[in-house]
mmCIF file of C-alpha atoms in Angstrom:
data_model
loop_
_atom_site.group_PDB
_atom_site.id
_atom_site.type_symbol
_atom_site.label_atom_id
_atom_site.label_comp_id
_atom_site.label_asym_id
_atom_site.label_seq_id
_atom_site.Cartn_x
_atom_site.Cartn_y
_atom_site.Cartn_z
ATOM 1 C CA UNK A 1 0.000 0.000 0.000
ATOM 2 C CA UNK A 2 1.109 3.531 -0.769
ATOM 3 C CA UNK A 3 0.616 4.775 2.814
ATOM 4 C CA UNK A 4 3.189 2.387 4.302
ATOM 5 C CA UNK A 5 6.758 3.574 4.782
ATOM 6 C CA UNK A 6 9.277 0.859 3.932
ATOM 7 C CA UNK A 7 12.410 0.654 6.041
ATOM 8 C CA UNK A 8 15.401 -0.385 3.936
ATOM 9 C CA UNK A 9 18.218 -1.517 6.181
ATOM 10 C CA UNK A 10 21.577 -1.210 4.480
ATOM 11 C CA UNK A 11 23.882 -4.043 5.586
ATOM 12 C CA UNK A 12 27.233 -4.682 4.085
ATOM 13 C CA UNK A 13 30.320 -6.718 4.815
ATOM 14 C CA UNK A 14 32.043 -5.653 1.592
ATOM 15 C CA UNK A 15 35.008 -3.251 1.471
ATOM 16 C CA UNK A 16 34.549 0.461 2.062
ATOM 17 C CA UNK A 17 34.617 1.311 -1.653
ATOM 18 C CA UNK A 18 31.661 -0.836 -2.715
ATOM 19 C CA UNK A 19 28.511 0.500 -4.377
ATOM 20 C CA UNK A 20 25.683 -0.915 -2.236
ATOM 21 C CA UNK A 21 24.136 2.485 -1.458
ATOM 22 C CA UNK A 22 24.361 3.473 -5.131
ATOM 23 C CA UNK A 23 22.687 0.255 -6.353
ATOM 24 C CA UNK A 24 19.887 0.449 -3.794
ATOM 25 C CA UNK A 25 19.336 4.153 -4.523
ATOM 26 C CA UNK A 26 19.158 3.498 -8.259
ATOM 27 C CA UNK A 27 16.587 0.756 -7.682
ATOM 28 C CA UNK A 28 14.466 3.075 -5.548
ATOM 29 C CA UNK A 29 14.537 5.726 -8.276
ATOM 30 C CA UNK A 30 13.644 3.175 -10.991
ATOM 31 C CA UNK A 31 10.645 2.100 -8.908
ATOM 32 C CA UNK A 32 9.723 5.735 -8.086
ATOM 33 C CA UNK A 33 9.674 4.925 -4.376
ATOM 34 C CA UNK A 34 11.609 7.908 -2.975
ATOM 35 C CA UNK A 35 8.516 9.059 -1.035
ATOM 36 C CA UNK A 36 7.836 5.588 0.386
ATOM 37 C CA UNK A 37 11.159 4.478 1.859
ATOM 38 C CA UNK A 38 13.540 5.184 4.708
ATOM 39 C CA UNK A 39 17.176 4.109 4.900
ATOM 40 C CA UNK A 40 18.521 2.652 8.125
ATOM 41 C CA UNK A 41 21.851 1.142 9.055
ATOM 42 C CA UNK A 42 24.266 0.546 11.885
ATOM 43 C CA UNK A 43 26.912 1.878 9.472
ATOM 44 C CA UNK A 44 26.926 5.701 9.272
ATOM 45 C CA UNK A 45 29.127 5.531 6.162
ATOM 46 C CA UNK A 46 26.396 3.700 4.217
ATOM 47 C CA UNK A 47 23.804 6.203 5.412
ATOM 48 C CA UNK A 48 25.942 9.149 4.286
ATOM 49 C CA UNK A 49 26.393 7.542 0.859
ATOM 50 C CA UNK A 50 22.649 6.917 0.545
ATOM 51 C CA UNK A 51 21.864 10.494 1.624
ATOM 52 C CA UNK A 52 24.211 11.843 -1.049
ATOM 53 C CA UNK A 53 22.387 9.831 -3.703
ATOM 54 C CA UNK A 54 18.847 10.509 -2.441
ATOM 55 C CA UNK A 55 18.852 13.506 -0.101
ATOM 56 C CA UNK A 56 15.047 13.552 0.285
ATOM 57 C CA UNK A 57 14.867 9.993 1.645
ATOM 58 C CA UNK A 58 14.787 9.938 5.467
ATOM 59 C CA UNK A 59 17.781 8.478 7.302
ATOM 60 C CA UNK A 60 17.630 6.414 10.500
ATOM 61 C CA UNK A 61 20.673 5.470 12.523
ATOM 62 C CA UNK A 62 20.471 2.015 14.094
ATOM 63 C CA UNK A 63 21.888 1.681 17.594
ATOM 64 C CA UNK A 64 23.113 -1.696 18.789
ATOM 65 C CA UNK A 65 21.732 -2.825 22.142
ATOM 66 C CA UNK A 66 23.512 -2.082 25.387
ATOM 67 C CA UNK A 67 26.961 -0.604 25.642
ATOM 68 C CA UNK A 68 27.744 -1.145 21.934
ATOM 69 C CA UNK A 69 25.016 1.317 20.975
ATOM 70 C CA UNK A 70 25.737 3.930 23.631
ATOM 71 C CA UNK A 71 27.383 6.395 21.237
ATOM 72 C CA UNK A 72 24.641 6.325 18.571
ATOM 73 C CA UNK A 73 22.018 6.766 21.323
ATOM 74 C CA UNK A 74 23.938 9.660 22.876
ATOM 75 C CA UNK A 75 23.927 13.274 21.629
ATOM 76 C CA UNK A 76 27.223 12.416 19.896
ATOM 77 C CA UNK A 77 25.271 10.105 17.559
ATOM 78 C CA UNK A 78 24.251 13.103 15.459
ATOM 79 C CA UNK A 79 27.921 13.629 14.620
ATOM 80 C CA UNK A 80 28.073 10.188 13.007
ATOM 81 C CA UNK A 81 25.369 10.991 10.455
ATOM 82 C CA UNK A 82 22.550 13.515 10.144
ATOM 83 C CA UNK A 83 19.471 11.403 10.864
ATOM 84 C CA UNK A 84 15.766 12.050 11.256
ATOM 85 C CA UNK A 85 15.160 8.930 13.374
ATOM 86 C CA UNK A 86 17.038 6.717 15.754
ATOM 87 C CA UNK A 87 16.265 2.998 15.756
ATOM 88 C CA UNK A 88 17.076 1.451 19.126
ATOM 89 C CA UNK A 89 16.486 -1.805 20.962
ATOM 90 C CA UNK A 90 13.587 -1.958 23.383
ATOM 91 C CA UNK A 91 15.615 -2.473 26.557
ATOM 92 C CA UNK A 92 17.550 0.765 25.904
ATOM 93 C CA UNK A 93 14.481 2.997 25.789
ATOM 94 C CA UNK A 94 13.931 5.322 28.733
ATOM 95 C CA UNK A 95 12.019 8.600 29.195
ATOM 96 C CA UNK A 96 15.138 10.788 28.950
ATOM 97 C CA UNK A 97 16.070 9.319 25.541
ATOM 98 C CA UNK A 98 12.560 9.852 24.169
ATOM 99 C CA UNK A 99 12.462 13.412 25.497
ATOM 100 C CA UNK A 100 15.926 14.337 24.175
ATOM 101 C CA UNK A 101 15.227 12.986 20.698
ATOM 102 C CA UNK A 102 11.837 14.671 20.462
ATOM 103 C CA UNK A 103 13.314 17.950 21.691
ATOM 104 C CA UNK A 104 15.732 17.728 18.760
ATOM 105 C CA UNK A 105 12.880 16.946 16.322
ATOM 106 C CA UNK A 106 14.004 13.354 15.852
ATOM 107 C CA UNK A 107 11.822 10.288 15.806
ATOM 108 C CA UNK A 108 12.447 7.157 17.854
ATOM 109 C CA UNK A 109 11.594 3.740 16.429
ATOM 110 C CA UNK A 110 12.121 0.657 18.561
ATOM 111 C CA UNK A 111 13.058 -2.855 17.444
ATOM 112 C CA UNK A 112 11.947 -5.750 17.756
ATOM 113 C CA UNK A 113 8.936 -5.669 20.058
ATOM 114 C CA UNK A 114 6.657 -8.699 20.220
ATOM 115 C CA UNK A 115 5.177 -8.629 23.723
ATOM 116 C CA UNK A 116 2.008 -6.555 24.392
ATOM 117 C CA UNK A 117 3.216 -5.344 27.807
ATOM 118 C CA UNK A 118 6.433 -3.968 26.260
ATOM 119 C CA UNK A 119 4.464 -2.397 23.389
ATOM 120 C CA UNK A 120 2.234 -0.557 25.890
ATOM 121 C CA UNK A 121 5.250 0.600 27.902
ATOM 122 C CA UNK A 122 6.847 2.056 24.775
ATOM 123 C CA UNK A 123 3.627 3.740 23.619
ATOM 124 C CA UNK A 124 3.293 5.290 27.089
ATOM 125 C CA UNK A 125 6.845 6.636 26.810
ATOM 126 C CA UNK A 126 5.900 8.281 23.512
ATOM 127 C CA UNK A 127 8.027 6.395 20.978
ATOM 128 C CA UNK A 128 7.121 7.155 17.380
ATOM 129 C CA UNK A 129 7.007 3.587 16.132
ATOM 130 C CA UNK A 130 7.938 0.003 16.770
ATOM 131 C CA UNK A 131 9.176 -2.866 14.664
ATOM 132 C CA UNK A 132 7.421 -6.143 15.414
ATOM 133 C CA UNK A 133 7.226 -9.649 14.048
ATOM 134 C CA UNK A 134 3.474 -9.434 14.797
ATOM 135 C CA UNK A 135 2.128 -6.236 13.187
ATOM 136 C CA UNK A 136 -1.495 -7.217 13.838
ATOM 137 C CA UNK A 137 -0.779 -7.460 17.569
ATOM 138 C CA UNK A 138 1.141 -4.178 17.546
ATOM 139 C CA UNK A 139 -1.734 -2.427 15.786
ATOM 140 C CA UNK A 140 -4.264 -3.831 18.270
ATOM 141 C CA UNK A 141 -2.157 -2.808 21.282
ATOM 142 C CA UNK A 142 -1.739 0.689 19.818
ATOM 143 C CA UNK A 143 -5.477 1.025 19.149
ATOM 144 C CA UNK A 144 -6.267 -0.142 22.708
ATOM 145 C CA UNK A 145 -3.677 2.277 24.122
ATOM 146 C CA UNK A 146 -5.095 5.210 22.164
ATOM 147 C CA UNK A 147 -8.632 4.322 23.259
ATOM 148 C CA UNK A 148 -7.627 4.198 26.945
ATOM 149 C CA UNK A 149 -5.696 7.467 26.576
ATOM 150 C CA UNK A 150 -8.689 9.108 24.889
ATOM 151 C CA UNK A 151 -6.856 9.652 21.615
ATOM 152 C CA UNK A 152 -7.916 8.524 18.177
#
């Protein structure tokens, strides 16, 4: 459907000089999907390359869980790559992170959330989206949350 944003995670184990971002960007242009995709990666270099090719496509920096992702989750993360969203693991989400990102006009998307209790906790904290292996459950939990909160 046209109203769904597709997250394209750029993963690469090839050398630094490869053309993954170029090939993916060219494919997106051929399919006229620039308005329907978002790039994400743990690798800021790939995100910078993709942003050079398609500057209107949103960029999301992935943060590894725990200590490995501390720098991307910190204010220093913006120095790695200019992003519009941070993608972080559920256990690393706390009110201060949500508040800091929103204050800077950044979105926070959380991966991979499959338990209803955790989904509700994250919605209460104000995250902007979640990744789930069970989208029907996530949608139902969100609808229930919005109903309880008096939002539609």
